C-alpha cells in the first residue's frame, strides 16, 4: 500500500527544506530519480503537484508497486527551492543510506 502524503504551503515546506539539507544521499530530477528507483535505492520520493501527468503517473505507479513513500509538494518551484536549486523540479528523492 502506498504511503502518500501531501505537503501544504508554509511551515511544512520548511520541514522538507531541513529533510533535504540533512539527507546524505538524494536525487533531484526525473532521470536521476528513475535510475535510483530502478536500483531500489529510494526511501522517499517528493513530487510536485503541478508537474505534468506524463511525468507523475509512472512515478506514482512505481512507488505504489514497490511500496516507496511518496510526498506531494505544491509546486515545482517550491520543490526546487527545498532541494537547493534555483529552478523548479518535478521529482526528487531521498535514498537509503
Short mmCIF file of N, CA and C in Angstrom, two decimals:
data_model
loop_
_atom_site.label_atom_id
_atom_site.label_comp_id
_atom_site.label_asym_id
_atom_site.label_seq_id
_atom_site.Cartn_x
_atom_site.Cartn_y
_atom_site.Cartn_z
N UNK A 1 0.84 -1.18 0.00
CA UNK A 1 0.00 0.00 0.00
C UNK A 1 0.88 1.24 0.00
N UNK A 2 0.55 2.21 -0.81
CA UNK A 2 1.32 3.41 -0.99
C UNK A 2 1.16 4.35 0.20
N UNK A 3 2.28 4.77 0.75
CA UNK A 3 2.26 5.82 1.76
C UNK A 3 2.30 7.13 1.00
N UNK A 4 1.25 7.94 1.07
CA UNK A 4 1.11 9.11 0.22
C UNK A 4 0.74 10.30 1.09
N UNK A 5 1.59 11.30 1.12
CA UNK A 5 1.37 12.47 1.94
C UNK A 5 1.36 13.70 1.06
N UNK A 6 0.73 14.74 1.53
CA UNK A 6 0.73 16.00 0.82
C UNK A 6 1.30 17.07 1.73
N UNK A 7 2.30 17.78 1.24
CA UNK A 7 2.92 18.87 1.99
C UNK A 7 2.15 20.13 1.66
N UNK A 8 1.69 20.83 2.69
CA UNK A 8 0.97 22.08 2.44
C UNK A 8 1.95 23.24 2.46
N UNK A 9 1.55 24.35 1.86
CA UNK A 9 2.42 25.52 1.79
C UNK A 9 2.75 26.02 3.19
N UNK A 10 3.86 26.73 3.29
CA UNK A 10 4.21 27.37 4.55
C UNK A 10 5.15 26.53 5.38
N UNK A 11 4.73 26.25 6.62
CA UNK A 11 5.59 25.57 7.57
C UNK A 11 6.08 24.21 7.10
N UNK A 12 5.22 23.42 6.47
CA UNK A 12 5.60 22.08 6.06
C UNK A 12 6.73 22.09 5.05
N UNK A 13 6.81 23.14 4.23
CA UNK A 13 7.89 23.23 3.25
C UNK A 13 9.22 23.41 3.99
N UNK A 14 9.20 24.08 5.14
CA UNK A 14 10.41 24.23 5.94
C UNK A 14 10.92 22.88 6.42
N UNK A 15 10.01 21.98 6.77
CA UNK A 15 10.39 20.63 7.17
C UNK A 15 11.06 19.92 6.00
N UNK A 16 10.52 20.08 4.80
CA UNK A 16 11.11 19.49 3.61
C UNK A 16 12.51 20.06 3.38
N UNK A 17 12.68 21.38 3.55
CA UNK A 17 14.00 22.00 3.40
C UNK A 17 15.01 21.33 4.32
N UNK A 18 14.65 21.15 5.58
CA UNK A 18 15.55 20.55 6.56
C UNK A 18 15.82 19.08 6.23
N UNK A 19 14.81 18.35 5.81
CA UNK A 19 14.98 16.94 5.45
C UNK A 19 15.99 16.81 4.33
N UNK A 20 15.87 17.63 3.30
CA UNK A 20 16.80 17.55 2.17
C UNK A 20 18.19 18.03 2.56
N UNK A 21 18.26 19.06 3.39
CA UNK A 21 19.55 19.60 3.79
C UNK A 21 20.37 18.54 4.54
N UNK A 22 19.71 17.72 5.34
CA UNK A 22 20.41 16.74 6.17
C UNK A 22 20.53 15.36 5.51
N UNK A 23 19.88 15.15 4.38
CA UNK A 23 19.98 13.86 3.70
C UNK A 23 21.36 13.72 3.08
N UNK A 24 22.01 12.59 3.35
CA UNK A 24 23.35 12.36 2.80
C UNK A 24 23.29 11.96 1.34
N UNK A 25 22.29 11.18 0.98
CA UNK A 25 22.16 10.74 -0.40
C UNK A 25 20.77 11.11 -0.91
N UNK A 26 20.74 11.81 -2.04
CA UNK A 26 19.48 12.27 -2.61
C UNK A 26 19.61 12.41 -4.11
N UNK A 27 18.48 12.51 -4.77
CA UNK A 27 18.45 12.80 -6.20
C UNK A 27 17.55 13.99 -6.43
N UNK A 28 17.83 14.73 -7.48
CA UNK A 28 16.99 15.84 -7.89
C UNK A 28 16.78 15.69 -9.39
N UNK A 29 15.52 15.62 -9.79
CA UNK A 29 15.20 15.48 -11.20
C UNK A 29 14.67 14.10 -11.54
N UNK A 30 13.94 14.03 -12.63
CA UNK A 30 13.27 12.80 -13.03
C UNK A 30 14.25 11.68 -13.39
N UNK A 31 15.23 11.96 -14.24
CA UNK A 31 16.12 10.90 -14.71
C UNK A 31 16.94 10.29 -13.57
N UNK A 32 17.52 11.13 -12.72
CA UNK A 32 18.30 10.60 -11.59
C UNK A 32 17.42 9.77 -10.66
N UNK A 33 16.22 10.26 -10.41
CA UNK A 33 15.32 9.56 -9.50
C UNK A 33 14.85 8.25 -10.11
N UNK A 34 14.55 8.23 -11.42
CA UNK A 34 14.15 6.98 -12.08
C UNK A 34 15.26 5.94 -11.99
N UNK A 35 16.51 6.35 -12.21
CA UNK A 35 17.64 5.40 -12.10
C UNK A 35 17.74 4.83 -10.69
N UNK A 36 17.58 5.70 -9.69
CA UNK A 36 17.65 5.24 -8.30
C UNK A 36 16.48 4.31 -7.97
N UNK A 37 15.29 4.60 -8.50
CA UNK A 37 14.13 3.74 -8.29
C UNK A 37 14.38 2.36 -8.88
N UNK A 38 14.92 2.32 -10.10
CA UNK A 38 15.20 1.05 -10.77
C UNK A 38 16.21 0.20 -9.99
N UNK A 39 17.12 0.87 -9.29
CA UNK A 39 18.12 0.16 -8.49
C UNK A 39 17.63 -0.18 -7.08
N UNK A 40 16.42 0.28 -6.75
CA UNK A 40 15.86 0.00 -5.43
C UNK A 40 16.50 0.78 -4.31
N UNK A 41 17.02 1.96 -4.61
CA UNK A 41 17.75 2.75 -3.62
C UNK A 41 16.92 3.85 -2.96
N UNK A 42 15.67 4.04 -3.40
CA UNK A 42 14.88 5.18 -2.95
C UNK A 42 14.09 4.86 -1.68
N UNK A 43 14.20 5.76 -0.72
CA UNK A 43 13.44 5.64 0.52
C UNK A 43 12.16 6.47 0.46
N UNK A 44 12.26 7.70 -0.11
CA UNK A 44 11.11 8.59 -0.17
C UNK A 44 11.20 9.44 -1.44
N UNK A 45 10.07 9.59 -2.12
CA UNK A 45 10.00 10.42 -3.33
C UNK A 45 9.18 11.67 -3.03
N UNK A 46 9.66 12.81 -3.50
CA UNK A 46 8.92 14.06 -3.43
C UNK A 46 8.51 14.42 -4.85
N UNK A 47 7.22 14.77 -5.03
CA UNK A 47 6.72 15.07 -6.36
C UNK A 47 5.89 16.35 -6.32
N UNK A 48 6.11 17.22 -7.29
CA UNK A 48 5.36 18.47 -7.37
C UNK A 48 3.97 18.21 -7.94
N UNK A 49 2.96 18.80 -7.30
CA UNK A 49 1.58 18.64 -7.76
C UNK A 49 1.37 19.24 -9.14
N UNK A 50 2.16 20.27 -9.49
CA UNK A 50 1.95 20.93 -10.78
C UNK A 50 2.81 20.34 -11.90
N UNK A 51 3.47 19.22 -11.63
CA UNK A 51 4.23 18.54 -12.68
C UNK A 51 3.24 17.91 -13.67
N UNK A 52 3.69 17.73 -14.89
CA UNK A 52 2.81 17.17 -15.92
C UNK A 52 2.48 15.71 -15.62
N UNK A 53 1.28 15.30 -16.03
CA UNK A 53 0.80 13.95 -15.74
C UNK A 53 1.68 12.86 -16.32
N UNK A 54 2.28 13.08 -17.50
CA UNK A 54 3.14 12.04 -18.08
C UNK A 54 4.42 11.83 -17.26
N UNK A 55 4.77 12.80 -16.42
CA UNK A 55 5.90 12.67 -15.50
C UNK A 55 5.43 12.01 -14.21
N UNK A 56 4.30 12.46 -13.70
CA UNK A 56 3.79 11.99 -12.41
C UNK A 56 3.33 10.54 -12.43
N UNK A 57 2.57 10.17 -13.45
CA UNK A 57 1.91 8.86 -13.49
C UNK A 57 2.88 7.69 -13.29
N UNK A 58 3.98 7.58 -14.08
CA UNK A 58 4.85 6.42 -13.89
C UNK A 58 5.53 6.38 -12.52
N UNK A 59 5.82 7.55 -11.97
CA UNK A 59 6.47 7.59 -10.65
C UNK A 59 5.49 7.15 -9.58
N UNK A 60 4.25 7.60 -9.68
CA UNK A 60 3.22 7.18 -8.72
C UNK A 60 3.03 5.67 -8.79
N UNK A 61 2.94 5.14 -10.00
CA UNK A 61 2.77 3.69 -10.16
C UNK A 61 3.96 2.92 -9.61
N UNK A 62 5.17 3.40 -9.87
CA UNK A 62 6.38 2.73 -9.37
C UNK A 62 6.39 2.72 -7.84
N UNK A 63 6.11 3.88 -7.25
CA UNK A 63 6.10 3.97 -5.78
C UNK A 63 5.05 3.04 -5.19
N UNK A 64 3.89 3.00 -5.82
CA UNK A 64 2.81 2.15 -5.34
C UNK A 64 3.20 0.67 -5.41
N UNK A 65 3.74 0.25 -6.52
CA UNK A 65 4.06 -1.17 -6.69
C UNK A 65 5.29 -1.61 -5.89
N UNK A 66 6.16 -0.66 -5.52
CA UNK A 66 7.37 -1.02 -4.77
C UNK A 66 7.34 -0.52 -3.33
N UNK A 67 6.17 -0.04 -2.90
CA UNK A 67 5.97 0.38 -1.51
C UNK A 67 6.98 1.46 -1.06
N UNK A 68 7.15 2.46 -1.92
CA UNK A 68 8.03 3.58 -1.61
C UNK A 68 7.16 4.77 -1.21
N UNK A 69 7.54 5.43 -0.14
CA UNK A 69 6.79 6.58 0.36
C UNK A 69 6.82 7.72 -0.67
N UNK A 70 5.67 8.32 -0.91
CA UNK A 70 5.53 9.42 -1.87
C UNK A 70 4.95 10.63 -1.17
N UNK A 71 5.62 11.77 -1.30
CA UNK A 71 5.18 13.01 -0.67
C UNK A 71 4.93 14.03 -1.76
N UNK A 72 3.75 14.64 -1.77
CA UNK A 72 3.41 15.66 -2.75
C UNK A 72 3.75 17.03 -2.22
N UNK A 73 4.36 17.85 -3.07
CA UNK A 73 4.72 19.23 -2.75
C UNK A 73 3.89 20.12 -3.68
N UNK A 74 3.41 21.27 -3.20
CA UNK A 74 2.50 22.09 -4.00
C UNK A 74 3.01 22.48 -5.40
N UNK A 75 4.27 22.93 -5.50
CA UNK A 75 4.74 23.40 -6.81
C UNK A 75 6.15 22.93 -7.10
N UNK A 76 6.50 22.91 -8.39
CA UNK A 76 7.86 22.56 -8.80
C UNK A 76 8.86 23.60 -8.28
N UNK A 77 8.45 24.85 -8.26
CA UNK A 77 9.32 25.91 -7.75
C UNK A 77 9.68 25.67 -6.29
N UNK A 78 8.68 25.32 -5.47
CA UNK A 78 8.93 25.06 -4.05
C UNK A 78 9.82 23.84 -3.85
N UNK A 79 9.60 22.81 -4.66
CA UNK A 79 10.42 21.60 -4.54
C UNK A 79 11.86 21.90 -4.93
N UNK A 80 12.05 22.66 -6.00
CA UNK A 80 13.41 23.05 -6.40
C UNK A 80 14.10 23.84 -5.32
N UNK A 81 13.39 24.78 -4.72
CA UNK A 81 13.96 25.59 -3.64
C UNK A 81 14.35 24.71 -2.45
N UNK A 82 13.48 23.76 -2.10
CA UNK A 82 13.77 22.86 -0.99
C UNK A 82 15.00 22.00 -1.28
N UNK A 83 15.23 21.72 -2.56
CA UNK A 83 16.38 20.91 -2.97
C UNK A 83 17.65 21.74 -3.11
N UNK A 84 17.52 23.05 -2.94
CA UNK A 84 18.69 23.92 -3.00
C UNK A 84 19.10 24.30 -4.41
N UNK A 85 18.14 24.25 -5.36
CA UNK A 85 18.46 24.66 -6.72
C UNK A 85 17.61 25.88 -7.09
N UNK A 86 18.06 26.62 -8.09
CA UNK A 86 17.41 27.87 -8.46
C UNK A 86 16.21 27.69 -9.38
N UNK A 87 16.03 26.50 -9.92
CA UNK A 87 14.91 26.23 -10.83
C UNK A 87 13.99 25.20 -10.20
N UNK A 88 12.80 25.09 -10.76
CA UNK A 88 11.86 24.10 -10.26
C UNK A 88 12.24 22.69 -10.70
N UNK A 89 11.74 21.72 -9.96
CA UNK A 89 11.92 20.32 -10.34
C UNK A 89 10.63 19.56 -10.04
N UNK A 90 10.34 18.59 -10.88
CA UNK A 90 9.11 17.82 -10.72
C UNK A 90 9.26 16.71 -9.67
N UNK A 91 10.46 16.13 -9.60
CA UNK A 91 10.70 14.95 -8.77
C UNK A 91 12.02 15.08 -8.05
N UNK A 92 12.06 14.60 -6.82
CA UNK A 92 13.30 14.48 -6.05
C UNK A 92 13.13 13.29 -5.11
N UNK A 93 14.23 12.78 -4.60
CA UNK A 93 14.12 11.62 -3.71
C UNK A 93 15.24 11.59 -2.69
N UNK A 94 14.95 10.96 -1.58
CA UNK A 94 15.96 10.66 -0.56
C UNK A 94 16.24 9.18 -0.68
N UNK A 95 17.52 8.84 -0.71
CA UNK A 95 17.94 7.45 -0.91
C UNK A 95 18.27 6.78 0.40
N UNK A 96 18.27 5.45 0.37
CA UNK A 96 18.72 4.67 1.53
C UNK A 96 20.19 4.97 1.77
N UNK A 97 20.56 5.06 3.02
CA UNK A 97 21.96 5.34 3.39
C UNK A 97 22.84 4.15 3.09
#
